[in-house]
């Protein structure tokens, strides 16, 4: 695969369009799976995102007493922007929006931004369920963030670069997922967690009346829902250059391979998400600190040793 | 742009932080002041790096400043929690009384 | 300009109404109506709302009694709009009610008038002062049970308008952070309804579905709902349940449950064997579901300690004030008081799906559970509290008039010393209850 | 990222790229001003949440300025760490301030005048010093490849300045341990009993 070329800024519109369509796809797949579970025609469920979009576009926005409207707007707007910031460093074949020299760290910084957004979305409405959701997310956040950080580090160490394009180019013939599967799995757990939906969804979920979503209606709600799906897609898209060999593959052009791999991983994550019950933060804390973190560190050790031996 | 502009901005950040650290009563707000002072240090160091020295030492200094910030925050929170737990104190004045 | 937008708006409205979200409110005695509404909603592709902000329509199931008026008005005011509301007292009223909702939501003119008549920015914001900004009381601190830290104390009533929550139940909680410090049980009454013991299996499956839904196990919950809707009508009750009459409409493929029900009731006398076979098959399905729930390691792992918050030994001081319910009573209702049982929710869930275990006197069990609940929830976080309440399958419509009088809402909102009052009341009611049921 | 910024501005202005250093100068100055303003507002607003996240905004502005000065790694790490810290700090603010945060006007100032005088003095002294000192200028051109600076940082940390790394790492570890020990009220043995299973625990309420 050749060098990555940074494209001009207006292409961000195309990226936004792609992300939006992928987010609709996530919701459609989720709806179809739900419909199938209820023994109803999957096609009806697959229409769910369009119907829901129409409904929320038509619905009025409401506020609560003594709400911090400014912070709520920041959170809602941030949800729409964060996935875009993530995919900005993901090369689509040979093109990338921002060929940042520290793309991997950049991605990490944006996924930490999600902490801020979720908490602000919980804080803004000044209501009990929202606030509880925001706090519960932060309670769990560190337990997925640290393992995720080390999982991100492993491919960067192997490629000897923090530039996403270099990491993708560093796995000619052998995608990193083959010899760092643990890092890949830990990374996927992280994606499930920062996309703020089950099974790691302490900020939402039916048991706290959808938490940070509880007081949002109309366009506000639509943006947060779309942002949530967008985060899942962006997480899957970032895994492609990091673990899945980027645009390399037979027959098809690179950009198409990136899209195909992203779509497949996204679909897998949606299916996993449906099959697992919600995990409570205190349960996940134990898992994160005692299993995921040591596993990620061990993986990093293995990768480092391999890199040292190979050079 | 000259180095002076960056340094004056950094000095302003530092001074605002100093004001916060000296004037605030609540431990957490004092810590915010300290953080702001270190923020100024970060900006100044980056300016120095750009304008005077291609030496990586300044970058290393920046990493040390970041580590210092982290340690300051973590220990600050821990001590604040300890104070809170033992005496319900959350103000610096109250903590000063503990010494007597 | 406005004219040219009309067709577009109409298309948007038509699409929007296809996915209407409904906030279901169930008054005690409204169980059959709610189930019928849920069934009809599934046929239309409608969804249950998780909160008033999410809802397009408010549907009240059953007949609300005293004390509901204000609750319903407040909830209604929280719907963002376009909005519509309906009351469904009996299953037979369901089709008309939903038709009405859809028509009302589709009617842009009606909705515009409604929207113009109210301002969604809360109008009741008072100027307030330092200690009461916007006229709200400030949250104060209180010792937390979890780790000895002080968190903001909030007074949060749970219910009666809450998805997957017992009908009419109001849990007036004082929360420290997300941990329940105090709780008081109230029940808003519904119209008295004759109990049908034959509904027992369906009601258990319904409760199990609620627990599974709250736990986020959506697929299992969907399975439980399907089994609930497919429970064959019992012979004894088939004659006096209006919805069992053979439906004149041809049942489409999406409505197997209705077809099954009418088939059973119309052919009941001639083909008792077929009904029995169907009941057997249904029982087999329930057993299969129970097996899946039991085998799911992830679910067990996720539910374990679902009601336990590690409370520090220092909080043992609380126990002085706590009324001593006999452990036996708690075990009767499926709780283990000796230790804050790790597997309470899961055990209760499996119990719900165990068709061999019969609930002979649900009234007594539920009364005991309601008595035990306030004490049991102290130190439990609010999320676990919801799981536990759902798993207890609190059928408030089995309470008799005396019970309801004892659990009626009280004017004085919980003061600082109300936990003592509550505990006194609790034991008092408990004795009274023991008397009533011999 | 600074390159992306250039591209963006060239598209927006539809003019050929101006001198890079001018653009960079404007960007760094503007970001610095944003950092100072948001930093000052931290001590002016009434809401704990807003104060915390204004501080976060100040850090993000400085982080962006650092990136614009081609220290990509350090700049992005500043953003990453400070967002994380401020998210945690918000929780501590709410927990330790002991009043309703969103609603109540807060003035937590003591000895405000003295602090103002001290801050003003320090600013004047620093500024005068900055303007008087004859700063050296680098002989070569400023670095053009942020990737190379990141590499040189890593090279320094793992080479000449290894000692820094070796000191910082144990300090961080000690901080984690000390923080947990100080902040925790009850250890897990105390909570769960000697077997750590919670069976022998006398806790709860009976």
PDB file of N, CA, C and O in Angstrom, chain B residues 4 7 12 15 20 23-26 28-29 32 35-36 39 48-52 54 57 59 64 69-71 73-74 77 82 85 90 93, chain D residues 43 52 55 58-59 62 69 71 81-82 85 93 96-97 108-110 119 122-123 130 135-136 138 143 149 152-153 161 164 175 182-183 185:
ATOM      1  N   UNK B   4       8.156  36.617  22.781  1.00  0.00           N
ATOM      2  CA  UNK B   4       7.614  37.437  23.864  1.00  0.00           C
ATOM      3  C   UNK B   4       6.096  37.280  23.981  1.00  0.00           C
ATOM      4  O   UNK B   4       5.557  37.214  25.088  1.00  0.00           O
ATOM      5  N   UNK B   7       5.256  34.113  25.715  1.00  0.00           N
ATOM      6  CA  UNK B   7       5.636  34.146  27.123  1.00  0.00           C
ATOM      7  C   UNK B   7       4.708  35.044  27.937  1.00  0.00           C
ATOM      8  O   UNK B   7       4.357  34.717  29.075  1.00  0.00           O
ATOM      9  N   UNK B  12       0.374  35.412  31.856  1.00  0.00           N
ATOM     10  CA  UNK B  12      -1.007  35.728  32.238  1.00  0.00           C
ATOM     11  C   UNK B  12      -1.699  34.484  32.796  1.00  0.00           C
ATOM     12  O   UNK B  12      -2.364  34.544  33.839  1.00  0.00           O
ATOM     13  N   UNK B  15      -0.406  33.829  36.250  1.00  0.00           N
ATOM     14  CA  UNK B  15      -0.881  34.767  37.262  1.00  0.00           C
ATOM     15  C   UNK B  15      -2.344  34.504  37.622  1.00  0.00           C
ATOM     16  O   UNK B  15      -2.722  34.587  38.795  1.00  0.00           O
ATOM     17  N   UNK B  20      -6.108  32.233  41.657  1.00  0.00           N
ATOM     18  CA  UNK B  20      -7.024  31.174  42.091  1.00  0.00           C
ATOM     19  C   UNK B  20      -6.476  30.408  43.275  1.00  0.00           C
ATOM     20  O   UNK B  20      -7.175  30.182  44.265  1.00  0.00           O
ATOM     21  N   UNK B  23      -6.683  32.655  46.387  1.00  0.00           N
ATOM     22  CA  UNK B  23      -7.935  33.247  46.845  1.00  0.00           C
ATOM     23  C   UNK B  23      -9.003  32.217  47.180  1.00  0.00           C
ATOM     24  O   UNK B  23      -9.942  32.534  47.898  1.00  0.00           O
ATOM     25  N   UNK B  24      -8.873  31.000  46.693  1.00  0.00           N
ATOM     26  CA  UNK B  24      -9.995  30.079  46.847  1.00  0.00           C
ATOM     27  C   UNK B  24      -9.983  29.371  48.191  1.00  0.00           C
ATOM     28  O   UNK B  24      -8.926  29.136  48.777  1.00  0.00           O
ATOM     29  N   UNK B  25     -11.162  29.082  48.659  1.00  0.00           N
ATOM     30  CA  UNK B  25     -11.290  28.430  49.959  1.00  0.00           C
ATOM     31  C   UNK B  25     -11.345  26.916  49.848  1.00  0.00           C
ATOM     32  O   UNK B  25     -10.867  26.209  50.721  1.00  0.00           O
ATOM     33  N   UNK B  26     -11.982  26.445  48.803  1.00  0.00           N
ATOM     34  CA  UNK B  26     -12.203  25.014  48.706  1.00  0.00           C
ATOM     35  C   UNK B  26     -10.968  24.338  48.101  1.00  0.00           C
ATOM     36  O   UNK B  26     -10.366  24.859  47.161  1.00  0.00           O
ATOM     37  N   UNK B  28     -10.511  21.840  46.211  1.00  0.00           N
ATOM     38  CA  UNK B  28     -10.544  21.501  44.795  1.00  0.00           C
ATOM     39  C   UNK B  28     -10.306  22.739  43.943  1.00  0.00           C
ATOM     40  O   UNK B  28      -9.627  22.687  42.914  1.00  0.00           O
ATOM     41  N   UNK B  29     -10.840  23.874  44.388  1.00  0.00           N
ATOM     42  CA  UNK B  29     -10.646  25.093  43.607  1.00  0.00           C
ATOM     43  C   UNK B  29      -9.191  25.545  43.683  1.00  0.00           C
ATOM     44  O   UNK B  29      -8.638  26.073  42.712  1.00  0.00           O
ATOM     45  N   UNK B  32      -7.389  23.712  41.211  1.00  0.00           N
ATOM     46  CA  UNK B  32      -7.612  24.260  39.863  1.00  0.00           C
ATOM     47  C   UNK B  32      -6.639  25.402  39.597  1.00  0.00           C
ATOM     48  O   UNK B  32      -6.105  25.530  38.494  1.00  0.00           O
ATOM     49  N   UNK B  35      -3.274  23.960  38.825  1.00  0.00           N
ATOM     50  CA  UNK B  35      -3.257  23.383  37.484  1.00  0.00           C
ATOM     51  C   UNK B  35      -3.095  24.465  36.427  1.00  0.00           C
ATOM     52  O   UNK B  35      -2.372  24.294  35.446  1.00  0.00           O
ATOM     53  N   UNK B  36      -3.771  25.578  36.660  1.00  0.00           N
ATOM     54  CA  UNK B  36      -3.705  26.673  35.698  1.00  0.00           C
ATOM     55  C   UNK B  36      -2.286  27.240  35.630  1.00  0.00           C
ATOM     56  O   UNK B  36      -1.790  27.604  34.558  1.00  0.00           O
ATOM     57  N   UNK B  39      -0.354  25.041  33.593  1.00  0.00           N
ATOM     58  CA  UNK B  39      -0.779  25.235  32.214  1.00  0.00           C
ATOM     59  C   UNK B  39       0.068  26.320  31.560  1.00  0.00           C
ATOM     60  O   UNK B  39       0.527  26.181  30.418  1.00  0.00           O
ATOM     61  N   UNK B  48       9.420  28.266  24.175  1.00  0.00           N
ATOM     62  CA  UNK B  48      10.875  28.174  24.206  1.00  0.00           C
ATOM     63  C   UNK B  48      11.362  27.158  23.177  1.00  0.00           C
ATOM     64  O   UNK B  48      12.307  27.393  22.440  1.00  0.00           O
ATOM     65  N   UNK B  49      10.705  26.025  23.155  1.00  0.00           N
ATOM     66  CA  UNK B  49      11.135  24.949  22.271  1.00  0.00           C
ATOM     67  C   UNK B  49      11.123  25.419  20.825  1.00  0.00           C
ATOM     68  O   UNK B  49      12.045  25.195  20.058  1.00  0.00           O
ATOM     69  N   UNK B  50      10.042  26.096  20.459  1.00  0.00           N
ATOM     70  CA  UNK B  50       9.881  26.521  19.072  1.00  0.00           C
ATOM     71  C   UNK B  50      10.908  27.588  18.689  1.00  0.00           C
ATOM     72  O   UNK B  50      11.474  27.562  17.601  1.00  0.00           O
ATOM     73  N   UNK B  51      11.107  28.555  19.616  1.00  0.00           N
ATOM     74  CA  UNK B  51      11.882  29.731  19.227  1.00  0.00           C
ATOM     75  C   UNK B  51      13.365  29.631  19.533  1.00  0.00           C
ATOM     76  O   UNK B  51      14.173  30.294  18.894  1.00  0.00           O
ATOM     77  N   UNK B  52      13.742  28.840  20.543  1.00  0.00           N
ATOM     78  CA  UNK B  52      15.150  28.882  20.900  1.00  0.00           C
ATOM     79  C   UNK B  52      15.882  27.563  20.734  1.00  0.00           C
ATOM     80  O   UNK B  52      16.999  27.528  20.254  1.00  0.00           O
ATOM     81  N   UNK B  54      16.150  23.543  19.559  1.00  0.00           N
ATOM     82  CA  UNK B  54      15.695  22.324  18.913  1.00  0.00           C
ATOM     83  C   UNK B  54      15.996  21.081  19.750  1.00  0.00           C
ATOM     84  O   UNK B  54      15.727  19.965  19.350  1.00  0.00           O
ATOM     85  N   UNK B  57      15.430  18.188  25.121  1.00  0.00           N
ATOM     86  CA  UNK B  57      15.347  18.303  26.576  1.00  0.00           C
ATOM     87  C   UNK B  57      14.084  19.038  27.006  1.00  0.00           C
ATOM     88  O   UNK B  57      13.451  18.690  28.003  1.00  0.00           O
ATOM     89  N   UNK B  59      11.240  19.099  25.554  1.00  0.00           N
ATOM     90  CA  UNK B  59      10.097  18.180  25.460  1.00  0.00           C
ATOM     91  C   UNK B  59      10.050  17.284  26.683  1.00  0.00           C
ATOM     92  O   UNK B  59       8.982  17.015  27.231  1.00  0.00           O
ATOM     93  N   UNK B  64       7.708  15.920  32.115  1.00  0.00           N
ATOM     94  CA  UNK B  64       7.819  15.961  33.575  1.00  0.00           C
ATOM     95  C   UNK B  64       6.723  16.848  34.165  1.00  0.00           C
ATOM     96  O   UNK B  64       6.108  16.505  35.181  1.00  0.00           O
ATOM     97  N   UNK B  69       1.636  17.347  37.162  1.00  0.00           N
ATOM     98  CA  UNK B  69       0.212  17.682  37.245  1.00  0.00           C
ATOM     99  C   UNK B  69      -0.601  16.478  37.715  1.00  0.00           C
ATOM    100  O   UNK B  69      -1.475  16.593  38.564  1.00  0.00           O
ATOM    101  N   UNK B  70      -0.299  15.335  37.124  1.00  0.00           N
ATOM    102  CA  UNK B  70      -1.053  14.134  37.469  1.00  0.00           C
ATOM    103  C   UNK B  70      -0.871  13.792  38.937  1.00  0.00           C
ATOM    104  O   UNK B  70      -1.838  13.516  39.648  1.00  0.00           O
ATOM    105  N   UNK B  71       0.387  13.830  39.371  1.00  0.00           N
ATOM    106  CA  UNK B  71       0.653  13.484  40.771  1.00  0.00           C
ATOM    107  C   UNK B  71      -0.048  14.472  41.691  1.00  0.00           C
ATOM    108  O   UNK B  71      -0.686  14.085  42.676  1.00  0.00           O
ATOM    109  N   UNK B  73      -2.743  16.216  41.136  1.00  0.00           N
ATOM    110  CA  UNK B  73      -4.177  15.964  41.167  1.00  0.00           C
ATOM    111  C   UNK B  73      -4.508  14.750  42.023  1.00  0.00           C
ATOM    112  O   UNK B  73      -5.363  14.814  42.902  1.00  0.00           O
ATOM    113  N   UNK B  74      -3.809  13.661  41.753  1.00  0.00           N
ATOM    114  CA  UNK B  74      -4.148  12.430  42.452  1.00  0.00           C
ATOM    115  C   UNK B  74      -3.961  12.588  43.956  1.00  0.00           C
ATOM    116  O   UNK B  74      -4.843  12.247  44.756  1.00  0.00           O
ATOM    117  N   UNK B  77      -6.617  14.975  45.437  1.00  0.00           N
ATOM    118  CA  UNK B  77      -7.924  14.337  45.630  1.00  0.00           C
ATOM    119  C   UNK B  77      -7.886  13.401  46.822  1.00  0.00           C
ATOM    120  O   UNK B  77      -8.810  13.382  47.645  1.00  0.00           O
ATOM    121  N   UNK B  82      -9.510  12.290  52.318  1.00  0.00           N
ATOM    122  CA  UNK B  82      -9.151  11.889  53.681  1.00  0.00           C
ATOM    123  C   UNK B  82      -9.639  12.936  54.676  1.00  0.00           C
ATOM    124  O   UNK B  82     -10.263  12.616  55.700  1.00  0.00           O
ATOM    125  N   UNK B  85     -13.335  12.772  54.998  1.00  0.00           N
ATOM    126  CA  UNK B  85     -13.803  11.606  55.729  1.00  0.00           C
ATOM    127  C   UNK B  85     -13.582  11.750  57.221  1.00  0.00           C
ATOM    128  O   UNK B  85     -14.427  11.401  58.028  1.00  0.00           O
ATOM    129  N   UNK B  90     -13.788  20.715  54.124  1.00  0.00           N
ATOM    130  CA  UNK B  90     -13.465  20.789  52.715  1.00  0.00           C
ATOM    131  C   UNK B  90     -12.890  22.148  52.373  1.00  0.00           C
ATOM    132  O   UNK B  90     -12.743  22.505  51.231  1.00  0.00           O
ATOM    133  N   UNK B  93      -9.209  26.693  55.155  1.00  0.00           N
ATOM    134  CA  UNK B  93      -9.173  27.260  56.499  1.00  0.00           C
ATOM    135  C   UNK B  93      -9.365  26.172  57.539  1.00  0.00           C
ATOM    136  O   UNK B  93      -8.685  26.115  58.558  1.00  0.00           O
TER     137      UNK B  93
ATOM    138  N   UNK D  43     -12.759  31.144  37.795  1.00  0.00           N
ATOM    139  CA  UNK D  43     -12.978  31.670  39.145  1.00  0.00           C
ATOM    140  C   UNK D  43     -14.095  32.695  39.184  1.00  0.00           C
ATOM    141  O   UNK D  43     -14.301  33.366  40.185  1.00  0.00           O
ATOM    142  N   UNK D  52     -15.288  23.683  36.180  1.00  0.00           N
ATOM    143  CA  UNK D  52     -14.419  22.561  35.833  1.00  0.00           C
ATOM    144  C   UNK D  52     -14.166  22.494  34.340  1.00  0.00           C
ATOM    145  O   UNK D  52     -13.028  22.352  33.897  1.00  0.00           O
ATOM    146  N   UNK D  55     -11.992  25.152  32.829  1.00  0.00           N
ATOM    147  CA  UNK D  55     -10.576  24.825  33.004  1.00  0.00           C
ATOM    148  C   UNK D  55     -10.146  23.824  31.936  1.00  0.00           C
ATOM    149  O   UNK D  55      -9.066  23.940  31.348  1.00  0.00           O
ATOM    150  N   UNK D  58      -9.565  25.624  28.818  1.00  0.00           N
ATOM    151  CA  UNK D  58      -8.280  26.322  28.851  1.00  0.00           C
ATOM    152  C   UNK D  58      -7.146  25.374  28.472  1.00  0.00           C
ATOM    153  O   UNK D  58      -6.247  25.728  27.700  1.00  0.00           O
ATOM    154  N   UNK D  59      -7.209  24.177  29.013  1.00  0.00           N
ATOM    155  CA  UNK D  59      -6.165  23.190  28.704  1.00  0.00           C
ATOM    156  C   UNK D  59      -6.223  22.760  27.242  1.00  0.00           C
ATOM    157  O   UNK D  59      -5.177  22.568  26.608  1.00  0.00           O
ATOM    158  N   UNK D  62      -4.547  25.410  25.203  1.00  0.00           N
ATOM    159  CA  UNK D  62      -3.087  25.337  25.293  1.00  0.00           C
ATOM    160  C   UNK D  62      -2.574  24.117  24.525  1.00  0.00           C
ATOM    161  O   UNK D  62      -1.570  24.201  23.808  1.00  0.00           O
ATOM    162  N   UNK D  69       2.637  24.479  17.524  1.00  0.00           N
ATOM    163  CA  UNK D  69       4.086  24.681  17.600  1.00  0.00           C
ATOM    164  C   UNK D  69       4.843  23.385  17.280  1.00  0.00           C
ATOM    165  O   UNK D  69       5.997  23.221  17.674  1.00  0.00           O
ATOM    166  N   UNK D  71       4.624  20.422  18.417  1.00  0.00           N
ATOM    167  CA  UNK D  71       4.862  19.403  19.448  1.00  0.00           C
ATOM    168  C   UNK D  71       3.612  18.533  19.512  1.00  0.00           C
ATOM    169  O   UNK D  71       2.902  18.522  20.512  1.00  0.00           O
ATOM    170  N   UNK D  81      -5.100  14.018  28.644  1.00  0.00           N
ATOM    171  CA  UNK D  81      -4.999  13.900  30.105  1.00  0.00           C
ATOM    172  C   UNK D  81      -5.900  14.882  30.816  1.00  0.00           C
ATOM    173  O   UNK D  81      -6.525  14.571  31.820  1.00  0.00           O
ATOM    174  N   UNK D  82      -5.963  16.091  30.282  1.00  0.00           N
ATOM    175  CA  UNK D  82      -6.708  17.105  31.006  1.00  0.00           C
ATOM    176  C   UNK D  82      -8.213  16.890  30.885  1.00  0.00           C
ATOM    177  O   UNK D  82      -8.943  17.155  31.833  1.00  0.00           O
ATOM    178  N   UNK D  85      -8.776  14.272  33.470  1.00  0.00           N
ATOM    179  CA  UNK D  85      -8.655  14.802  34.832  1.00  0.00           C
ATOM    180  C   UNK D  85      -9.831  15.690  35.185  1.00  0.00           C
ATOM    181  O   UNK D  85     -10.339  15.654  36.304  1.00  0.00           O
ATOM    182  N   UNK D  93     -15.504  17.931  42.666  1.00  0.00           N
ATOM    183  CA  UNK D  93     -16.078  19.236  42.979  1.00  0.00           C
ATOM    184  C   UNK D  93     -17.452  19.072  43.602  1.00  0.00           C
ATOM    185  O   UNK D  93     -17.736  19.612  44.668  1.00  0.00           O
ATOM    186  N   UNK D  96     -17.231  17.415  47.080  1.00  0.00           N
ATOM    187  CA  UNK D  96     -16.575  18.078  48.199  1.00  0.00           C
ATOM    188  C   UNK D  96     -17.043  19.505  48.444  1.00  0.00           C
ATOM    189  O   UNK D  96     -16.738  20.084  49.479  1.00  0.00           O
ATOM    190  N   UNK D  97     -17.768  20.078  47.521  1.00  0.00           N
ATOM    191  CA  UNK D  97     -18.177  21.462  47.740  1.00  0.00           C
ATOM    192  C   UNK D  97     -19.312  21.571  48.742  1.00  0.00           C
ATOM    193  O   UNK D  97     -19.517  22.598  49.355  1.00  0.00           O
ATOM    194  N   UNK D 108     -16.351  31.664  46.735  1.00  0.00           N
ATOM    195  CA  UNK D 108     -15.558  30.885  47.681  1.00  0.00           C
ATOM    196  C   UNK D 108     -14.238  31.595  47.934  1.00  0.00           C
ATOM    197  O   UNK D 108     -13.202  31.001  48.118  1.00  0.00           O
ATOM    198  N   UNK D 109     -14.278  32.908  47.875  1.00  0.00           N
ATOM    199  CA  UNK D 109     -13.035  33.663  47.933  1.00  0.00           C
ATOM    200  C   UNK D 109     -12.732  34.073  49.368  1.00  0.00           C
ATOM    201  O   UNK D 109     -13.611  34.532  50.094  1.00  0.00           O
ATOM    202  N   UNK D 110     -11.528  33.850  49.794  1.00  0.00           N
ATOM    203  CA  UNK D 110     -11.082  34.514  51.003  1.00  0.00           C
ATOM    204  C   UNK D 110      -9.814  35.280  50.676  1.00  0.00           C
ATOM    205  O   UNK D 110      -9.073  34.921  49.768  1.00  0.00           O
ATOM    206  N   UNK D 119      -1.269  38.289  42.358  1.00  0.00           N
ATOM    207  CA  UNK D 119      -1.340  37.828  40.980  1.00  0.00           C
ATOM    208  C   UNK D 119      -0.934  38.947  40.027  1.00  0.00           C
ATOM    209  O   UNK D 119      -0.148  38.738  39.095  1.00  0.00           O
ATOM    210  N   UNK D 122       2.799  39.494  40.157  1.00  0.00           N
ATOM    211  CA  UNK D 122       3.556  38.448  39.472  1.00  0.00           C
ATOM    212  C   UNK D 122       3.472  38.641  37.956  1.00  0.00           C
ATOM    213  O   UNK D 122       4.452  38.475  37.248  1.00  0.00           O
ATOM    214  N   UNK D 123       2.291  39.033  37.479  1.00  0.00           N
ATOM    215  CA  UNK D 123       2.144  39.229  36.036  1.00  0.00           C
ATOM    216  C   UNK D 123       3.036  40.374  35.550  1.00  0.00           C
ATOM    217  O   UNK D 123       3.745  40.250  34.548  1.00  0.00           O
ATOM    218  N   UNK D 130      10.194  39.369  30.849  1.00  0.00           N
ATOM    219  CA  UNK D 130      10.130  38.787  29.502  1.00  0.00           C
ATOM    220  C   UNK D 130      10.560  39.796  28.456  1.00  0.00           C
ATOM    221  O   UNK D 130      11.318  39.494  27.528  1.00  0.00           O
ATOM    222  N   UNK D 135      16.240  37.433  24.469  1.00  0.00           N
ATOM    223  CA  UNK D 135      16.140  36.001  24.257  1.00  0.00           C
ATOM    224  C   UNK D 135      16.995  35.554  23.092  1.00  0.00           C
ATOM    225  O   UNK D 135      17.061  36.258  22.080  1.00  0.00           O
ATOM    226  N   UNK D 136      17.626  34.437  23.220  1.00  0.00           N
ATOM    227  CA  UNK D 136      18.413  33.934  22.096  1.00  0.00           C
ATOM    228  C   UNK D 136      17.474  33.444  20.990  1.00  0.00           C
ATOM    229  O   UNK D 136      16.341  33.058  21.258  1.00  0.00           O
ATOM    230  N   UNK D 138      17.112  30.728  17.717  1.00  0.00           N
ATOM    231  CA  UNK D 138      17.756  29.518  17.224  1.00  0.00           C
ATOM    232  C   UNK D 138      18.415  29.798  15.881  1.00  0.00           C
ATOM    233  O   UNK D 138      17.889  30.558  15.063  1.00  0.00           O
ATOM    234  N   UNK D 143      11.479  23.501  13.464  1.00  0.00           N
ATOM    235  CA  UNK D 143      11.254  22.151  12.940  1.00  0.00           C
ATOM    236  C   UNK D 143      10.041  22.133  12.013  1.00  0.00           C
ATOM    237  O   UNK D 143       9.088  22.877  12.211  1.00  0.00           O
ATOM    238  N   UNK D 149       9.800  15.299  15.703  1.00  0.00           N
ATOM    239  CA  UNK D 149       9.924  15.768  17.094  1.00  0.00           C
ATOM    240  C   UNK D 149       9.407  14.717  18.060  1.00  0.00           C
ATOM    241  O   UNK D 149       9.988  14.519  19.134  1.00  0.00           O
ATOM    242  N   UNK D 152      12.104  12.276  18.371  1.00  0.00           N
ATOM    243  CA  UNK D 152      13.235  12.727  19.178  1.00  0.00           C
ATOM    244  C   UNK D 152      12.891  12.708  20.659  1.00  0.00           C
ATOM    245  O   UNK D 152      13.749  12.456  21.506  1.00  0.00           O
ATOM    246  N   UNK D 153      11.617  12.969  20.991  1.00  0.00           N
ATOM    247  CA  UNK D 153      11.209  12.879  22.395  1.00  0.00           C
ATOM    248  C   UNK D 153      11.374  11.457  22.911  1.00  0.00           C
ATOM    249  O   UNK D 153      11.966  11.230  23.975  1.00  0.00           O
ATOM    250  N   UNK D 161      17.947  10.888  28.386  1.00  0.00           N
ATOM    251  CA  UNK D 161      17.190  11.273  29.590  1.00  0.00           C
ATOM    252  C   UNK D 161      16.474  10.091  30.212  1.00  0.00           C
ATOM    253  O   UNK D 161      15.403  10.231  30.778  1.00  0.00           O
ATOM    254  N   UNK D 164      15.048  10.408  33.726  1.00  0.00           N
ATOM    255  CA  UNK D 164      13.737  11.028  33.942  1.00  0.00           C
ATOM    256  C   UNK D 164      12.652   9.968  33.936  1.00  0.00           C
ATOM    257  O   UNK D 164      11.811   9.891  34.832  1.00  0.00           O
ATOM    258  N   UNK D 175       2.215   7.090  43.458  1.00  0.00           N
ATOM    259  CA  UNK D 175       1.036   7.943  43.562  1.00  0.00           C
ATOM    260  C   UNK D 175      -0.242   7.117  43.546  1.00  0.00           C
ATOM    261  O   UNK D 175      -1.155   7.353  44.339  1.00  0.00           O
ATOM    262  N   UNK D 182      -4.782   6.382  50.864  1.00  0.00           N
ATOM    263  CA  UNK D 182      -5.293   7.550  51.575  1.00  0.00           C
ATOM    264  C   UNK D 182      -6.798   7.678  51.427  1.00  0.00           C
ATOM    265  O   UNK D 182      -7.505   8.020  52.375  1.00  0.00           O
ATOM    266  N   UNK D 183      -7.288   7.407  50.244  1.00  0.00           N
ATOM    267  CA  UNK D 183      -8.680   7.724  49.962  1.00  0.00           C
ATOM    268  C   UNK D 183      -9.647   6.646  50.407  1.00  0.00           C
ATOM    269  O   UNK D 183     -10.831   6.896  50.598  1.00  0.00           O
ATOM    270  N   UNK D 185     -11.680   4.165  52.638  1.00  0.00           N
ATOM    271  CA  UNK D 185     -12.092   4.119  54.036  1.00  0.00           C
ATOM    272  C   UNK D 185     -11.891   2.716  54.601  1.00  0.00           C
ATOM    273  O   UNK D 185     -11.426   2.545  55.719  1.00  0.00           O
TER     274      UNK D 185
END
